[in-house]
């Protein structure tokens, strides 16, 4: 009996991770590691364990996420474990959860990024995902991409999504960093995308 209960919850946690991955689409495709599925499974299992109302074997991620602890378990998640946001990006920023905008002040790329070899440019983008793990309904909105050369010139980009999707479930506020190498005026995605970042800044 216990085995069946455990298997049921294990499957639910795994499918919840897949729902999140699919909802984020190309953002995840550009910034993931080989262990992403298992790391998502572990994180979703922790969230599911925070469902204190359902019977054993029927605990749900969607209910775990209604708790502060559940949201905290998802906040700070890095989709690319090889490039955690906090070890790549050293600039100060401010997140406005009303608009989803991420404001970066006096950003000096050459000094405030941990750079992959050969990178000449970085693209910054914010996103807001409204996702309901119960119904699997989700809506994603991005900011325009801000692409800057990696040099000592300071800028203060603000990444504002086109809108902030709402709905049942939770809102995830994310930031993505993608590195490029410019050759003869054309920017190419670095072959080794292991430095690209996708990070959950906040969960509401």
Tab-separated table of C-alpha atoms in Angstrom:
chain	number	residue	atom	x	y	z
A	1	UNK	CA	0.000	0.000	0.000
A	2	UNK	CA	2.733	2.404	1.032
A	3	UNK	CA	4.667	1.624	-2.130
A	4	UNK	CA	1.635	2.483	-4.246
A	5	UNK	CA	1.136	5.737	-2.328
A	6	UNK	CA	4.796	6.641	-2.761
A	7	UNK	CA	4.734	5.766	-6.469
A	8	UNK	CA	1.625	7.891	-6.979
A	9	UNK	CA	3.228	10.933	-5.351
A	10	UNK	CA	6.548	10.302	-7.121
A	11	UNK	CA	4.754	10.296	-10.475
A	12	UNK	CA	2.862	13.455	-9.564
A	13	UNK	CA	6.073	15.272	-8.603
A	14	UNK	CA	7.725	14.174	-11.840
A	15	UNK	CA	4.820	15.318	-13.995
A	16	UNK	CA	4.687	18.664	-12.138
A	17	UNK	CA	8.332	19.253	-13.032
A	18	UNK	CA	7.551	18.463	-16.654
A	19	UNK	CA	4.567	20.862	-16.635
A	20	UNK	CA	6.856	23.658	-15.438
A	21	UNK	CA	9.530	22.831	-18.007
A	22	UNK	CA	7.048	22.825	-20.885
A	23	UNK	CA	5.412	26.057	-19.671
A	24	UNK	CA	8.758	27.864	-19.888
A	25	UNK	CA	9.536	26.472	-23.336
A	26	UNK	CA	12.543	27.963	-25.079
A	27	UNK	CA	13.730	29.752	-21.924
A	28	UNK	CA	14.589	26.357	-20.429
A	29	UNK	CA	15.947	25.027	-23.721
A	30	UNK	CA	18.647	27.729	-23.671
A	31	UNK	CA	19.576	27.293	-19.997
A	32	UNK	CA	19.451	23.796	-18.592
A	33	UNK	CA	21.786	21.085	-17.356
A	34	UNK	CA	21.757	17.308	-17.730
A	35	UNK	CA	20.396	16.906	-14.183
A	36	UNK	CA	17.453	19.287	-14.593
A	37	UNK	CA	14.717	16.628	-14.585
A	38	UNK	CA	15.990	14.996	-11.403
A	39	UNK	CA	16.563	18.359	-9.686
A	40	UNK	CA	13.033	19.474	-10.594
A	41	UNK	CA	11.694	16.173	-9.282
A	42	UNK	CA	13.451	16.704	-5.960
A	43	UNK	CA	12.221	20.265	-5.652
A	44	UNK	CA	8.627	19.337	-6.570
A	45	UNK	CA	8.754	16.474	-4.042
A	46	UNK	CA	9.720	18.931	-1.321
A	47	UNK	CA	6.855	21.242	-2.325
A	48	UNK	CA	4.395	18.323	-2.426
A	49	UNK	CA	5.470	17.297	1.091
A	50	UNK	CA	4.240	20.708	2.281
A	51	UNK	CA	0.649	19.713	1.415
A	52	UNK	CA	-0.590	19.162	4.966
A	53	UNK	CA	-4.263	18.564	4.123
A	54	UNK	CA	-4.345	15.703	1.588
A	55	UNK	CA	-4.162	12.003	2.471
A	56	UNK	CA	-0.847	10.220	2.058
A	57	UNK	CA	-0.472	9.195	-1.565
A	58	UNK	CA	-2.614	12.110	-2.709
A	59	UNK	CA	-0.493	15.076	-1.645
A	60	UNK	CA	-0.183	17.700	-4.370
A	61	UNK	CA	2.339	20.288	-5.534
A	62	UNK	CA	-0.469	22.782	-6.156
A	63	UNK	CA	-1.546	22.612	-2.504
A	64	UNK	CA	2.056	22.675	-1.214
A	65	UNK	CA	2.555	25.904	-3.176
A	66	UNK	CA	-0.217	27.654	-1.272
A	67	UNK	CA	2.135	27.717	1.744
A	68	UNK	CA	4.916	30.237	2.266
A	69	UNK	CA	7.386	27.352	2.621
A	70	UNK	CA	6.247	25.882	-0.695
A	71	UNK	CA	6.850	29.145	-2.505
A	72	UNK	CA	10.258	29.480	-0.847
A	73	UNK	CA	11.216	25.985	-2.057
A	74	UNK	CA	10.696	27.129	-5.651
A	75	UNK	CA	12.145	30.628	-5.235
A	76	UNK	CA	15.811	30.760	-6.173
A	77	UNK	CA	15.668	27.666	-8.393
A	78	UNK	CA	18.301	27.631	-11.142
A	79	UNK	CA	17.358	25.676	-14.268
A	80	UNK	CA	21.029	25.439	-15.172
A	81	UNK	CA	22.819	24.054	-12.144
A	82	UNK	CA	26.157	24.752	-13.867
A	83	UNK	CA	25.388	28.484	-13.916
A	84	UNK	CA	23.620	29.562	-10.714
A	85	UNK	CA	22.437	33.155	-11.054
A	86	UNK	CA	24.252	34.290	-7.905
A	87	UNK	CA	27.595	32.998	-9.140
A	88	UNK	CA	27.245	34.537	-12.627
A	89	UNK	CA	25.570	37.905	-12.012
A	90	UNK	CA	26.973	40.372	-9.465
A	91	UNK	CA	25.043	43.556	-10.235
A	92	UNK	CA	22.356	44.943	-7.957
A	93	UNK	CA	18.795	44.777	-9.229
A	94	UNK	CA	15.262	45.490	-8.117
A	95	UNK	CA	12.212	43.388	-8.950
A	96	UNK	CA	8.797	45.048	-9.122
A	97	UNK	CA	6.230	42.254	-8.834
A	98	UNK	CA	3.407	44.601	-9.880
A	99	UNK	CA	4.861	45.076	-13.367
A	100	UNK	CA	7.279	42.142	-13.426
A	101	UNK	CA	10.081	44.544	-14.313
A	102	UNK	CA	13.657	43.929	-13.256
A	103	UNK	CA	15.689	47.155	-12.952
A	104	UNK	CA	19.460	46.827	-13.003
A	105	UNK	CA	21.404	49.881	-11.844
A	106	UNK	CA	24.845	50.858	-13.155
A	107	UNK	CA	25.448	47.493	-14.772
A	108	UNK	CA	29.070	47.056	-15.907
A	109	UNK	CA	29.092	43.721	-17.757
A	110	UNK	CA	32.862	43.196	-17.822
A	111	UNK	CA	33.051	43.598	-14.040
A	112	UNK	CA	29.731	42.148	-12.860
A	113	UNK	CA	29.458	38.906	-14.822
A	114	UNK	CA	31.250	35.590	-14.525
A	115	UNK	CA	32.042	35.193	-18.200
A	116	UNK	CA	32.339	32.125	-20.360
A	117	UNK	CA	35.429	32.121	-22.549
A	118	UNK	CA	34.873	33.918	-25.828
A	119	UNK	CA	31.721	35.765	-24.810
A	120	UNK	CA	31.465	39.277	-26.236
A	121	UNK	CA	27.776	40.046	-25.575
A	122	UNK	CA	25.046	39.087	-23.141
A	123	UNK	CA	21.284	39.154	-23.572
A	124	UNK	CA	19.099	39.862	-20.547
A	125	UNK	CA	15.398	39.093	-20.349
A	126	UNK	CA	12.804	38.892	-17.617
A	127	UNK	CA	9.661	36.783	-17.690
A	128	UNK	CA	6.548	36.201	-15.622
A	129	UNK	CA	4.840	32.815	-15.631
A	130	UNK	CA	1.384	32.261	-14.167
A	131	UNK	CA	0.985	28.527	-13.671
A	132	UNK	CA	-1.609	26.309	-12.023
A	133	UNK	CA	-0.176	22.870	-11.281
A	134	UNK	CA	-3.656	21.523	-10.627
A	135	UNK	CA	-5.149	22.395	-14.032
A	136	UNK	CA	-1.778	22.610	-15.859
A	137	UNK	CA	-2.907	25.927	-17.333
A	138	UNK	CA	-0.116	28.458	-17.735
A	139	UNK	CA	0.593	31.804	-19.341
A	140	UNK	CA	4.034	33.278	-19.991
A	141	UNK	CA	4.982	36.875	-20.771
A	142	UNK	CA	8.484	38.125	-21.595
A	143	UNK	CA	10.264	41.437	-21.580
A	144	UNK	CA	12.001	42.561	-24.755
A	145	UNK	CA	15.565	41.234	-24.878
A	146	UNK	CA	18.276	43.717	-23.897
A	147	UNK	CA	21.556	42.829	-25.578
A	148	UNK	CA	24.693	44.575	-24.372
A	149	UNK	CA	28.384	44.280	-25.242
A	150	UNK	CA	30.560	42.891	-22.471
A	151	UNK	CA	32.707	45.935	-21.755
A	152	UNK	CA	33.279	48.538	-19.037
A	153	UNK	CA	30.426	50.814	-20.132
A	154	UNK	CA	27.749	51.173	-17.443
A	155	UNK	CA	24.066	51.013	-18.349
A	156	UNK	CA	20.863	50.691	-16.341
A	157	UNK	CA	18.515	48.394	-18.267
A	158	UNK	CA	14.954	47.787	-17.143
A	159	UNK	CA	13.417	44.508	-18.261
A	160	UNK	CA	9.626	44.864	-18.313
A	161	UNK	CA	7.349	42.072	-19.564
A	162	UNK	CA	4.566	43.012	-21.980
A	163	UNK	CA	2.063	42.230	-19.200
A	164	UNK	CA	1.820	40.330	-15.943
A	165	UNK	CA	-0.306	37.203	-16.368
A	166	UNK	CA	-2.576	36.325	-13.482
A	167	UNK	CA	-4.815	33.381	-12.786
A	168	UNK	CA	-5.206	30.557	-10.342
A	169	UNK	CA	-2.029	28.992	-9.026
A	170	UNK	CA	1.215	30.910	-8.602
A	171	UNK	CA	3.258	33.556	-10.382
A	172	UNK	CA	6.941	32.965	-11.089
A	173	UNK	CA	9.203	35.927	-11.800
A	174	UNK	CA	12.298	34.891	-13.747
A	175	UNK	CA	15.458	36.306	-15.249
A	176	UNK	CA	17.466	34.831	-18.102
A	177	UNK	CA	21.024	35.547	-19.269
A	178	UNK	CA	22.290	34.250	-22.610
A	179	UNK	CA	25.880	34.688	-23.769
A	180	UNK	CA	27.001	35.288	-27.350
A	181	UNK	CA	30.189	35.714	-29.340
A	182	UNK	CA	30.240	38.332	-32.075
A	183	UNK	CA	32.154	37.494	-35.234
A	184	UNK	CA	32.147	39.958	-38.144
A	185	UNK	CA	29.087	41.779	-36.836
A	186	UNK	CA	26.981	38.644	-36.244
A	187	UNK	CA	26.272	37.283	-32.771
A	188	UNK	CA	26.416	33.539	-32.351
A	189	UNK	CA	25.131	31.624	-29.342
A	190	UNK	CA	28.146	30.077	-27.626
A	191	UNK	CA	28.380	26.402	-28.544
A	192	UNK	CA	28.758	25.566	-24.917
A	193	UNK	CA	25.540	26.986	-23.469
A	194	UNK	CA	26.470	25.754	-20.008
A	195	UNK	CA	26.902	29.354	-18.794
A	196	UNK	CA	23.384	30.521	-19.683
A	197	UNK	CA	21.194	31.366	-16.704
A	198	UNK	CA	17.494	30.906	-15.955
A	199	UNK	CA	16.605	31.746	-12.381
A	200	UNK	CA	13.409	32.084	-10.335
A	201	UNK	CA	13.655	35.481	-8.628
A	202	UNK	CA	10.314	35.335	-6.789
A	203	UNK	CA	7.192	33.215	-6.360
A	204	UNK	CA	3.841	34.726	-5.397
